[in-house]
CSV table of C-alpha atoms and ligand atoms in Angstrom, one decimal:
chain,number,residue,atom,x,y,z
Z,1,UNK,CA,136.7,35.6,-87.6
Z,2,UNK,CA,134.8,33.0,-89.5
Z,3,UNK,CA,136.0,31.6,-92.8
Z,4,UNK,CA,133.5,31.5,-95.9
Z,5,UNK,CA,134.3,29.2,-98.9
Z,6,UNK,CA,132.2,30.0,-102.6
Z,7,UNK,CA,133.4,28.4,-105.0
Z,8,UNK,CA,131.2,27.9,-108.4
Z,9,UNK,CA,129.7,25.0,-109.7
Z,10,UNK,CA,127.5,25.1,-112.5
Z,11,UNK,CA,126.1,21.8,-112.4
Z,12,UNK,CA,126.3,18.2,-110.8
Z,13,UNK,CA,129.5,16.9,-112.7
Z,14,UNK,CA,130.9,13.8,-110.7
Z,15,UNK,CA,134.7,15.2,-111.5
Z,16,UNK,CA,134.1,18.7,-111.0
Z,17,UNK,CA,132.2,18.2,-107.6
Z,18,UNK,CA,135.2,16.2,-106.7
Z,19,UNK,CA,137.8,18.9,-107.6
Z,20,UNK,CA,135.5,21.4,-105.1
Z,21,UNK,CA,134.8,18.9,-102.2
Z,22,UNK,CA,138.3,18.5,-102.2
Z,23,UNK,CA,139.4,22.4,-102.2
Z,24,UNK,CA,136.4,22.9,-99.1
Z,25,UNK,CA,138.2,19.6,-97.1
Z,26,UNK,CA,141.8,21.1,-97.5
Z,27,UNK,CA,140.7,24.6,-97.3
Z,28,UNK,CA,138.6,23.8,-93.7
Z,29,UNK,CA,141.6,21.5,-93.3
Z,30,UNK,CA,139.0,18.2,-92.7
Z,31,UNK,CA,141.9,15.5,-91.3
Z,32,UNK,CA,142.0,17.8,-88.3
Z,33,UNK,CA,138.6,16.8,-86.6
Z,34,UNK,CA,137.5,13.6,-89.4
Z,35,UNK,CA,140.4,11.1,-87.5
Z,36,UNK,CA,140.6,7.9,-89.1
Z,37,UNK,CA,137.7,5.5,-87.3
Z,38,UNK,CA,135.8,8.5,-86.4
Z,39,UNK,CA,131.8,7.9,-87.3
Z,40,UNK,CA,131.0,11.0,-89.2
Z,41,UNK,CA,127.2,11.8,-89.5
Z,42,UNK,CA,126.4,13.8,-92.9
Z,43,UNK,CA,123.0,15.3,-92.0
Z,44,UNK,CA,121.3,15.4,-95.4
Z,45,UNK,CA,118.2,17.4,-96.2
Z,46,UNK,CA,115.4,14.8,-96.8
Z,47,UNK,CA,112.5,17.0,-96.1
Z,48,UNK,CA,110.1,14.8,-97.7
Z,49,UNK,CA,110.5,12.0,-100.6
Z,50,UNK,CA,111.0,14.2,-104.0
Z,51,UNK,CA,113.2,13.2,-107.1
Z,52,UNK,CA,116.4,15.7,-106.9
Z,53,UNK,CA,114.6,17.4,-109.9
Z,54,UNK,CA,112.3,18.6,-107.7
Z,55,UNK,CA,115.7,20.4,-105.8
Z,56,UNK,CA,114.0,19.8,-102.6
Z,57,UNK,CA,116.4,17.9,-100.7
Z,58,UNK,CA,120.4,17.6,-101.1
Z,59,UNK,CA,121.5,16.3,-104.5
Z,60,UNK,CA,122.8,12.8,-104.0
Z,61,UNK,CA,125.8,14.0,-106.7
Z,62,UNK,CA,126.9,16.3,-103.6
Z,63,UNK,CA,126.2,13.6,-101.3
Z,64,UNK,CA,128.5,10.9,-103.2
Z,65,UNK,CA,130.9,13.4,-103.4
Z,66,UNK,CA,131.4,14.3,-99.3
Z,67,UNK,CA,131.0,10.5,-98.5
Z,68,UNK,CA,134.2,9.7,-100.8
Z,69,UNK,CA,135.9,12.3,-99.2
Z,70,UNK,CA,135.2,11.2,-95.7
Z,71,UNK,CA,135.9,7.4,-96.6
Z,72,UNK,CA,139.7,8.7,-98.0
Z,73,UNK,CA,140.2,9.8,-94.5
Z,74,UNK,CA,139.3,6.4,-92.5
Z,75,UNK,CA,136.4,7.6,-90.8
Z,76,UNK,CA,132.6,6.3,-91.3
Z,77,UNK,CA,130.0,8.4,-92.6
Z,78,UNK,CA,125.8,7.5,-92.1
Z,79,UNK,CA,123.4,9.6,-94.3
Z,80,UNK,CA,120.7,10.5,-92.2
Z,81,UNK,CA,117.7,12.4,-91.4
Z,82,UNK,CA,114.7,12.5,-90.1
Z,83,UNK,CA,111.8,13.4,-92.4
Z,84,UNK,CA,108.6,15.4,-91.9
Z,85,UNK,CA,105.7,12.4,-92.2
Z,86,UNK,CA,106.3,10.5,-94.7
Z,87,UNK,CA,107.8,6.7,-94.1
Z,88,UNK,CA,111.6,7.1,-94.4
Z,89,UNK,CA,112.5,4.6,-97.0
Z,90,UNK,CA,110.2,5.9,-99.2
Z,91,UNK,CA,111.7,9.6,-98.8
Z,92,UNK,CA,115.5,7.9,-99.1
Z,93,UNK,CA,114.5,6.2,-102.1
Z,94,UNK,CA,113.1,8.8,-104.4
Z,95,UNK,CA,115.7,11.1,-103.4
Z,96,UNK,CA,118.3,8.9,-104.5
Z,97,UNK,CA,120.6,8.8,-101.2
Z,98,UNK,CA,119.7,5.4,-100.6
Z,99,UNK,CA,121.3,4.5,-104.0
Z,100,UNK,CA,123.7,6.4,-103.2
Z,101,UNK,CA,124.9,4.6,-99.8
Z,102,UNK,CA,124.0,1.1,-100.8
Z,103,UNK,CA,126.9,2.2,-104.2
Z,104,UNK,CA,128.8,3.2,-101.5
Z,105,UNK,CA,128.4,0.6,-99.2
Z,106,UNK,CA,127.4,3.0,-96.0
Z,107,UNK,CA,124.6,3.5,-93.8
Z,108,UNK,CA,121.5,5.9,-94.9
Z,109,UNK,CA,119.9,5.8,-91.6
Z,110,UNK,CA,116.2,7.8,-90.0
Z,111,UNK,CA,117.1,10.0,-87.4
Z,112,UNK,CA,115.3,8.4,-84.4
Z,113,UNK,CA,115.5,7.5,-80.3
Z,114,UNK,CA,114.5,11.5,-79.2
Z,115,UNK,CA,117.3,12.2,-76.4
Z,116,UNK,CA,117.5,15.5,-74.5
Z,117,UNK,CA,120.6,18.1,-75.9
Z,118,UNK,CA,122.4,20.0,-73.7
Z,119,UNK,CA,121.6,23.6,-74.7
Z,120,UNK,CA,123.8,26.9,-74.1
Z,121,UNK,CA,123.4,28.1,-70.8
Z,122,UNK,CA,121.6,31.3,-72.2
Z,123,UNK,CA,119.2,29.1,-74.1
Z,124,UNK,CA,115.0,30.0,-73.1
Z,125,UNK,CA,114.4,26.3,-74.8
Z,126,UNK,CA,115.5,23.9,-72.0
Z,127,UNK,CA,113.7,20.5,-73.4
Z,128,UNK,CA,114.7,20.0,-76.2
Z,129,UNK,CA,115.4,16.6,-77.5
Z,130,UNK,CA,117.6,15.5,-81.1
Z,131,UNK,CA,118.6,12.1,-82.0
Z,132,UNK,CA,120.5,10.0,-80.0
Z,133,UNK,CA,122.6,9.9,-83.5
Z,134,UNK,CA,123.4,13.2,-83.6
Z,135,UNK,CA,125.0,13.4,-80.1
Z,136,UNK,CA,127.0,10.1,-80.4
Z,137,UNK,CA,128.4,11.1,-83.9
Z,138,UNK,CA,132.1,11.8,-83.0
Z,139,UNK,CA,131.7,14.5,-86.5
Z,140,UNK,CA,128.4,16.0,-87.9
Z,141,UNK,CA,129.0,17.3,-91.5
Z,142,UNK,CA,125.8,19.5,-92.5
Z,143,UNK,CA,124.5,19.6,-95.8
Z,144,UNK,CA,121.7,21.6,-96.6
Z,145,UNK,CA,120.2,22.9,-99.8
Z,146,UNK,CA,119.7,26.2,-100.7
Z,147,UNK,CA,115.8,27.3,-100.5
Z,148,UNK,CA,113.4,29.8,-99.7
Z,149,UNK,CA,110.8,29.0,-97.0
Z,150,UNK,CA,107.3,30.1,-96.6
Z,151,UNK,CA,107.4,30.4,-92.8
Z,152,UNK,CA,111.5,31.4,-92.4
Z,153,UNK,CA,111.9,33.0,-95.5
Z,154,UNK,CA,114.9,30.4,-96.4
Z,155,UNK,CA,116.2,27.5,-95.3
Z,156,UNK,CA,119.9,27.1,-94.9
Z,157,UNK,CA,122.7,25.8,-92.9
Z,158,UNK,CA,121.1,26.6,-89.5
Z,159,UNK,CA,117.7,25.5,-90.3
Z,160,UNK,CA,118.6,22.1,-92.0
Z,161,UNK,CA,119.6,21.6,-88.6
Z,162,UNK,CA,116.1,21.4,-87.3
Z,163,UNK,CA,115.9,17.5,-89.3
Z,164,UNK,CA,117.9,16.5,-86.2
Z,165,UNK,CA,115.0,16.5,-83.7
Z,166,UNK,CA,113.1,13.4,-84.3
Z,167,UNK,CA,109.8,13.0,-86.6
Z,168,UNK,CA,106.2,14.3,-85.5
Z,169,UNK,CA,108.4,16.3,-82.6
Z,170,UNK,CA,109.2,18.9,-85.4
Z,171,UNK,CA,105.4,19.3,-85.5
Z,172,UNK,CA,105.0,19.8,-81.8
Z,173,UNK,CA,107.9,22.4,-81.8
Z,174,UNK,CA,105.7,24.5,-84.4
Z,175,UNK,CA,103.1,24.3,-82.4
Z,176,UNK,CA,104.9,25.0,-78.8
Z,177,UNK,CA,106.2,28.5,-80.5
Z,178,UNK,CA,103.1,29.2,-82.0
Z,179,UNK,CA,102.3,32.3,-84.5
Z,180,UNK,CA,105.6,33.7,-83.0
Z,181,UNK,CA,108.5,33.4,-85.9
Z,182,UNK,CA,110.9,34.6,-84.1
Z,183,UNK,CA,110.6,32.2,-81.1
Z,184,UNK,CA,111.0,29.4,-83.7
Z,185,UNK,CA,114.4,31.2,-85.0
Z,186,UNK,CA,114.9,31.1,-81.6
Z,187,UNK,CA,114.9,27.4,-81.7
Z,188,UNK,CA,117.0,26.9,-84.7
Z,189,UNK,CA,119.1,29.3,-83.1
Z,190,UNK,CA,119.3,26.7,-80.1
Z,191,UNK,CA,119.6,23.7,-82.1
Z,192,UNK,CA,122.7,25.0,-84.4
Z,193,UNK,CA,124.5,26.6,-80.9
Z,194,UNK,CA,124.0,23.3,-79.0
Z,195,UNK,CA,124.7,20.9,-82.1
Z,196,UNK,CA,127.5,22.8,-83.2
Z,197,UNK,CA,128.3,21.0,-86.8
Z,198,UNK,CA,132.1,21.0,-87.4
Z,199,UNK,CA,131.4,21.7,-91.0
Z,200,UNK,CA,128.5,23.0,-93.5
Z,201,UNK,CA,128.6,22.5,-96.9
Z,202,UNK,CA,125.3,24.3,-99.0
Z,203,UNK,CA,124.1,22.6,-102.3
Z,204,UNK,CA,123.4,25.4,-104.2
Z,205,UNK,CA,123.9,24.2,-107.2
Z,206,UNK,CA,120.5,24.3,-108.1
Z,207,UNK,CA,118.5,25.3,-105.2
Z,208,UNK,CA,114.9,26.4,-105.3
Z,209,UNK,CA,113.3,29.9,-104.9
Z,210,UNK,CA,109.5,30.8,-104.7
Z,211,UNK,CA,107.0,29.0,-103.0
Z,212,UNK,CA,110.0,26.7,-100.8
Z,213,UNK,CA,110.7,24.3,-99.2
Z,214,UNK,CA,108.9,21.7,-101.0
Z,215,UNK,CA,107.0,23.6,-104.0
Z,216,UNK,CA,108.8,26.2,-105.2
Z,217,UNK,CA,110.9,26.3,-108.3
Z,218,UNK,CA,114.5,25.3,-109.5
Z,219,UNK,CA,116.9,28.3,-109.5
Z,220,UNK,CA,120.4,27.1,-110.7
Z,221,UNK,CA,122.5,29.5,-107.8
Z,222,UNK,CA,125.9,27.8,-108.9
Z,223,UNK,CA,127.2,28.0,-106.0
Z,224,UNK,CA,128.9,25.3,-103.8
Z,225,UNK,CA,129.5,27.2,-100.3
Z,226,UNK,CA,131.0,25.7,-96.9
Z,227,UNK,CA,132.1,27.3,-93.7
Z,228,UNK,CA,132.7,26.0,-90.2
Z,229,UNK,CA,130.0,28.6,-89.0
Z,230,UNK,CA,126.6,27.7,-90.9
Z,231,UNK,CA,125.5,31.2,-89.0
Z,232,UNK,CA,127.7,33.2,-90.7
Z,233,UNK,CA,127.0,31.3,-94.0
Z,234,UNK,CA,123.5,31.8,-93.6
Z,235,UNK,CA,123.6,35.4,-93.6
Z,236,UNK,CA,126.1,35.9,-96.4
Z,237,UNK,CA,124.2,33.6,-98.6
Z,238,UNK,CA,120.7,35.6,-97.2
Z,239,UNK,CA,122.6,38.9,-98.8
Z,240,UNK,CA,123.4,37.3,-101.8
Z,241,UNK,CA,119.8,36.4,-102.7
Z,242,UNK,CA,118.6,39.4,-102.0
Z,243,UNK,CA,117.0,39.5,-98.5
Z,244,UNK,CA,116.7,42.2,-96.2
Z,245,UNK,CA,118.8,40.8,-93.5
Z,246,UNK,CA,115.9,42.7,-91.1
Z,247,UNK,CA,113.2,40.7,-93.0
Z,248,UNK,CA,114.9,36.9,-91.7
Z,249,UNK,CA,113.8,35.8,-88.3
Z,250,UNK,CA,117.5,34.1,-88.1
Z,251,UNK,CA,119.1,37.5,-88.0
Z,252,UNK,CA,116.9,39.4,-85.9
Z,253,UNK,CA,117.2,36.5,-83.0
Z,254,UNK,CA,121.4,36.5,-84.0
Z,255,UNK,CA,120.8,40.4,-83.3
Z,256,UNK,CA,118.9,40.6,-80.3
Z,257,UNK,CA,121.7,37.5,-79.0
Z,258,UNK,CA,124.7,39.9,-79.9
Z,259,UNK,CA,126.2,37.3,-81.8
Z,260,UNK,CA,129.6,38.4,-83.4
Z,261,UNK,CA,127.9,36.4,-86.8
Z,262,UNK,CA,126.0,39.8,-87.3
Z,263,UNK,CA,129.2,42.1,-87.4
Z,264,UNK,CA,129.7,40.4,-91.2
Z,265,UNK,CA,133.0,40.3,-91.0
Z,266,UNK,CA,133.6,37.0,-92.2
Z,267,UNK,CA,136.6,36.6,-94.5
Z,268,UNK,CA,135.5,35.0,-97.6
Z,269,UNK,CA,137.1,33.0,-100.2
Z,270,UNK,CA,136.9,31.1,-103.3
Z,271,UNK,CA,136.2,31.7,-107.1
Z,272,UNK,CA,132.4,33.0,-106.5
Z,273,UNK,CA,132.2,36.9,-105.9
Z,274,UNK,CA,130.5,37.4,-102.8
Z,275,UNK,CA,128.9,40.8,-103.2
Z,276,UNK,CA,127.0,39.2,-106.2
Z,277,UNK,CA,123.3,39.3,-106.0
Z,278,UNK,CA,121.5,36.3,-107.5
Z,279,UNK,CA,118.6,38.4,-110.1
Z,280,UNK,CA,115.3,37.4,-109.6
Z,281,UNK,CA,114.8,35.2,-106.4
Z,282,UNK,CA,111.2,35.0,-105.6
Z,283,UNK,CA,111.2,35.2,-101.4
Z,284,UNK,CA,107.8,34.1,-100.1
Z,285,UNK,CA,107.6,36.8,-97.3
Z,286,UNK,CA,104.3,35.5,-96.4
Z,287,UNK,CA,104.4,37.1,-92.6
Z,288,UNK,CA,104.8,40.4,-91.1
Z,289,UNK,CA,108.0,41.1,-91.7
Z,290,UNK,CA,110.3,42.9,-89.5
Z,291,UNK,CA,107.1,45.5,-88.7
Z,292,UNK,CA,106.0,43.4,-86.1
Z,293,UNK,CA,108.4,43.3,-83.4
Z,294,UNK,CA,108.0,46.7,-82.6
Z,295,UNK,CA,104.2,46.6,-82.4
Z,296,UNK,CA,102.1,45.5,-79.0
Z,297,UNK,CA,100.2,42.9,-79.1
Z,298,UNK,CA,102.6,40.7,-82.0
Z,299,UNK,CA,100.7,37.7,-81.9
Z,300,UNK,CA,97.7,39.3,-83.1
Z,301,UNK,CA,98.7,41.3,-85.2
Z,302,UNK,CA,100.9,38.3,-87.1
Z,303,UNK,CA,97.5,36.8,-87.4
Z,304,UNK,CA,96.2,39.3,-89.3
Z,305,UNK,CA,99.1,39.7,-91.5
Z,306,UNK,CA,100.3,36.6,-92.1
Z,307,UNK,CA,99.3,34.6,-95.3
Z,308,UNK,CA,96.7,31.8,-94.6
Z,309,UNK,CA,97.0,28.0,-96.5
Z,310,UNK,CA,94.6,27.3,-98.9
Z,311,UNK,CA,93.3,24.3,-100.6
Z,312,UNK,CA,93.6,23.3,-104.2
Z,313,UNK,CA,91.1,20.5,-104.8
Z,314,UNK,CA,91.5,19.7,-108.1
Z,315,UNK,CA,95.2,18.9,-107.5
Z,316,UNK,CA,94.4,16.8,-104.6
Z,317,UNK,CA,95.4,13.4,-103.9
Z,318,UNK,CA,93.3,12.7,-100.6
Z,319,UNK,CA,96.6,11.6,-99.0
Z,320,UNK,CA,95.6,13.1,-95.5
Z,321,UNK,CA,99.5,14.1,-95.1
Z,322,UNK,CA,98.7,17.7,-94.3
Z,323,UNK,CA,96.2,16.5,-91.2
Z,324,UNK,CA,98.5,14.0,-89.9
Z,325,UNK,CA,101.5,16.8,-89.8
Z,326,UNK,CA,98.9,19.8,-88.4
Z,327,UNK,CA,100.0,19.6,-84.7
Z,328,UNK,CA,97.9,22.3,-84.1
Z,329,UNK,CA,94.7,20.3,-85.6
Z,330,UNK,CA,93.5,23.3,-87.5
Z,331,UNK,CA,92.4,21.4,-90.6
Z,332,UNK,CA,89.9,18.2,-91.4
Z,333,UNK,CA,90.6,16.2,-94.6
Z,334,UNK,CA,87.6,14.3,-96.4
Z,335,UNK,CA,87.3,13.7,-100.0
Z,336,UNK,CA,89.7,16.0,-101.4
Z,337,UNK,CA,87.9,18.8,-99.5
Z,338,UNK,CA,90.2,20.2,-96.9
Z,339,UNK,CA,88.2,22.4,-94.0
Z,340,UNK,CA,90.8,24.9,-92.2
Z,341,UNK,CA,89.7,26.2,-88.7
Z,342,UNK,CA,92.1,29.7,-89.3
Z,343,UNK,CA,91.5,30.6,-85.6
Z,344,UNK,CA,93.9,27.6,-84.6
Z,345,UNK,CA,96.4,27.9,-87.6
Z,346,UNK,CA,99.5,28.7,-86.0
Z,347,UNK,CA,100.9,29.6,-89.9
Z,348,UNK,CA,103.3,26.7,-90.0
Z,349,UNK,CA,102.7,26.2,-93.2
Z,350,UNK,CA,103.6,22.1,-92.8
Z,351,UNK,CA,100.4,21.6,-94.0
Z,352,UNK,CA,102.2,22.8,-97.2
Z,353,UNK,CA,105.3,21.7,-97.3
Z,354,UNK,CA,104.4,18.1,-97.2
Z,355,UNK,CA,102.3,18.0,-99.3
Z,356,UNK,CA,103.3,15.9,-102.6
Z,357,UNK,CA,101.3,17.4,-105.3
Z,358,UNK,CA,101.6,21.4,-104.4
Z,359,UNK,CA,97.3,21.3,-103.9
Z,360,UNK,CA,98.1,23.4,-100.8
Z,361,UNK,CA,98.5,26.9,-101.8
Z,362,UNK,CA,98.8,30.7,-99.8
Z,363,UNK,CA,96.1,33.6,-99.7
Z,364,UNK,CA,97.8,36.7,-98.9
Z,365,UNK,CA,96.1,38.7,-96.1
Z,366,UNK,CA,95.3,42.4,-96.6
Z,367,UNK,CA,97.1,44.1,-94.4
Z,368,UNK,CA,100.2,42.3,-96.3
Z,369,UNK,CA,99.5,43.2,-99.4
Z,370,UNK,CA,98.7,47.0,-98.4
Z,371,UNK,CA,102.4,46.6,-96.4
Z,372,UNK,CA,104.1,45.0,-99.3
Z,373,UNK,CA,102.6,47.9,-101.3
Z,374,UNK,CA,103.9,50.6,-99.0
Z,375,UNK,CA,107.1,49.1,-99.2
Z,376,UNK,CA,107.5,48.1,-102.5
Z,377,UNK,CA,108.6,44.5,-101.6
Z,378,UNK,CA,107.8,41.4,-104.6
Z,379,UNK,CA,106.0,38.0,-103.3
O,401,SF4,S1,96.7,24.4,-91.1
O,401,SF4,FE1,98.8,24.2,-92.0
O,401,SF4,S2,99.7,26.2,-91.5
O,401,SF4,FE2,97.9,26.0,-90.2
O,401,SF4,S3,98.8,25.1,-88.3
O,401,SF4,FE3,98.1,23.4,-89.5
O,401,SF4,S4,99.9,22.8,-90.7
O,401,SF4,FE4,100.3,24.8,-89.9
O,402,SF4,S1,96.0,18.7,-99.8
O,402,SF4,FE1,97.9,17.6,-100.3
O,402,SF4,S2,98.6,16.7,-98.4
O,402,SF4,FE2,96.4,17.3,-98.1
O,402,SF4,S3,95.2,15.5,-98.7
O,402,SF4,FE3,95.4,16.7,-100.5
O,402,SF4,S4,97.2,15.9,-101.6
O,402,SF4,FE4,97.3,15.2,-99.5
């Protein structure tokens, strides 16, 4: 049975983040697999390069506070990550993890030299490739941040994951699974089974609902969580903000796998009451929902449902990030116009989360709205 830790945490206070990274450490008993001299690799969210404000990537408070941990037990720890397109310095730097490590005199390192990872013997993805880093880390401590997502609904433990397989690659991934959401759960499915991280730690302190992973908005959860099994984490904290476990591509791949994650019958602990329901989260459920497995012809029809990306000139910086990301070269930048060809969009929705200045917006389709209608769902 796996073991789910919530504890509260109403804010980024250096002694009270202490006092909780220490409970998680004893509670998941941490000297047990972080041996003195072992290199530890804390695999940050550093999607792209936002202030923590923005509550994009993993606050550096809750970054300082594993590192000090990990340094009281002898071993090594290296921040890293690998982000979407934008130079990694830059993205350390505004984040504030490279302060961060250079305070604490460690490593903050880009994810880099693609190597192929032994998958599960069950696995349909049988190339993939991660870091070299992430398979010569004796430990890999995984620290997401709580968000919605437009093309996964949210991004947890099990998707933070995905940072591990090496820059533009991410890109090509999107674009080898296609319009298919459910074959990309498949692949984060992959990555977390193969990569297996020995522990997860979730900043949701103040994570971000709405229009995630990059442009939503702040929502203060309060909620430090950790478990061993970022699977089983990922569909507790699902429950808890409200999402229809159906409605998450993670589950339904978990589900169609058998996994025993999707008996829920974790045993949770810790001063945060699990059956709580966070009011209000704003779920971009942008796709066809769980409808569409059941229909013929899926790909089409997720064409038609699925919300297309839309420009928003007048907030446009003329950057070109969202071409250079598009691995499925379905739009043209060119003074601040952007042209998208919507019979090649594979609804990745890159395109909008890296951009810097949210002037990439979604159009929901009809057939969404008239579904969301029939089933009373919110946007
Ligand atoms: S246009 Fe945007 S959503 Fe469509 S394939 Fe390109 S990056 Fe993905
Ligand atoms: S839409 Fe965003 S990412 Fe694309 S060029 Fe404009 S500012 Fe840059």
């Amino acid at each position: 049975m796996s073991r789910l830790l919530l504890l509260r945490q109403e804010g980024y206070d250096r002694h009270e983040l202490d006092s909780a990274t220490r409970k998680i450490f004893e509670a998941f008993d941490a000297p047990s697999f972080i041996r003195p001299g072992a290199s530890v690799l804390l695999k940050v969210n550093l999607v792209a390069g936002h202030p923590p404000e923005r509550r994009a990537t993993t606050d550096p408070a809750v970054v300082r506070s594993v590192t000090e941990r990990v340094l009281e037990l002898g071993a090594h720890p290296v921040i890293a990550d690998s982000p979407g397109i934008e130079p990694f310095r830059s993205v350390a730097e505004k984040s504030g993890l490279a302060a961060i490590a250079r305070e604490l005199g460690i490593p903050c390192l880009e994810l880099t030299d693609s190597t192929p990872l032994p998958t599960t013997p069950d696995s349909a993805f049988k190339k993939v490739e991660v870091s070299r880093l992430v398979l010569e880390s004796d430990v890999i401590i995984n620290l997401p941040k709580m968000k919605t997502h437009g093309q996964m609904l949210l991004t947890l433990g099990v998707k933070n994951l995905f940072g591990c397989i090496v820059g533009q690659r991410k890109a090509e991934w999107h674009y080898n699974v296609g319009l298919d959401c459910n074959a990309f759960a498949g692949l984060l499915l992959e990555l977390y089974l193969s990569i297996a991280p020995h522990l997860t730690i979730m900043d949701g302190v103040i994570g971000m609902d709405g229009t995630g992973p990059t442009s939503g908005n702040p929502y203060p959860f309060g909620l430090l969580a950790a478990a061993q099994d970022a699977l089983a984490l990922d569909f507790q904290l699902a429950r808890m903000m409200g999402v229809r476990l159906e409605d998450f591509p993670l589950w339904r791949v978990a589900v169609a796998r058998n996994l025993p994650q999707c008996e829920l019958s974790s045993q949770v602990t810790g001063d945060f009451p699990q059956d709580h329901v966070f009011p209000g989260v704003k779920v971009p459920l942008l796709r066809g929902l769980n409808l569409l497995p059941r229909l013929p012809f899926k790909a089409f029809w997720d064409s038609l449902m699925a919300s297309r990306p839309v420009h928003v000139p007048e907030l446009c910086i003329d950057c070109g990030r969202c071409e250079a990301v598009c691995a499925a070269k379905a739009l043209k930048h060119r003074n601040r116009r952007l042209t998208f060809d919507y019979t090649r969009c594979i609804r990745c929705y890159c395109c909008h989360e890296m951009c810097p200045v949210r002037a990439i917006e979604f159009r929901e389709s009809f057939l969404m709205r008239l579904m969301r209608l029939l089933r009373g769902t919110r946007s």
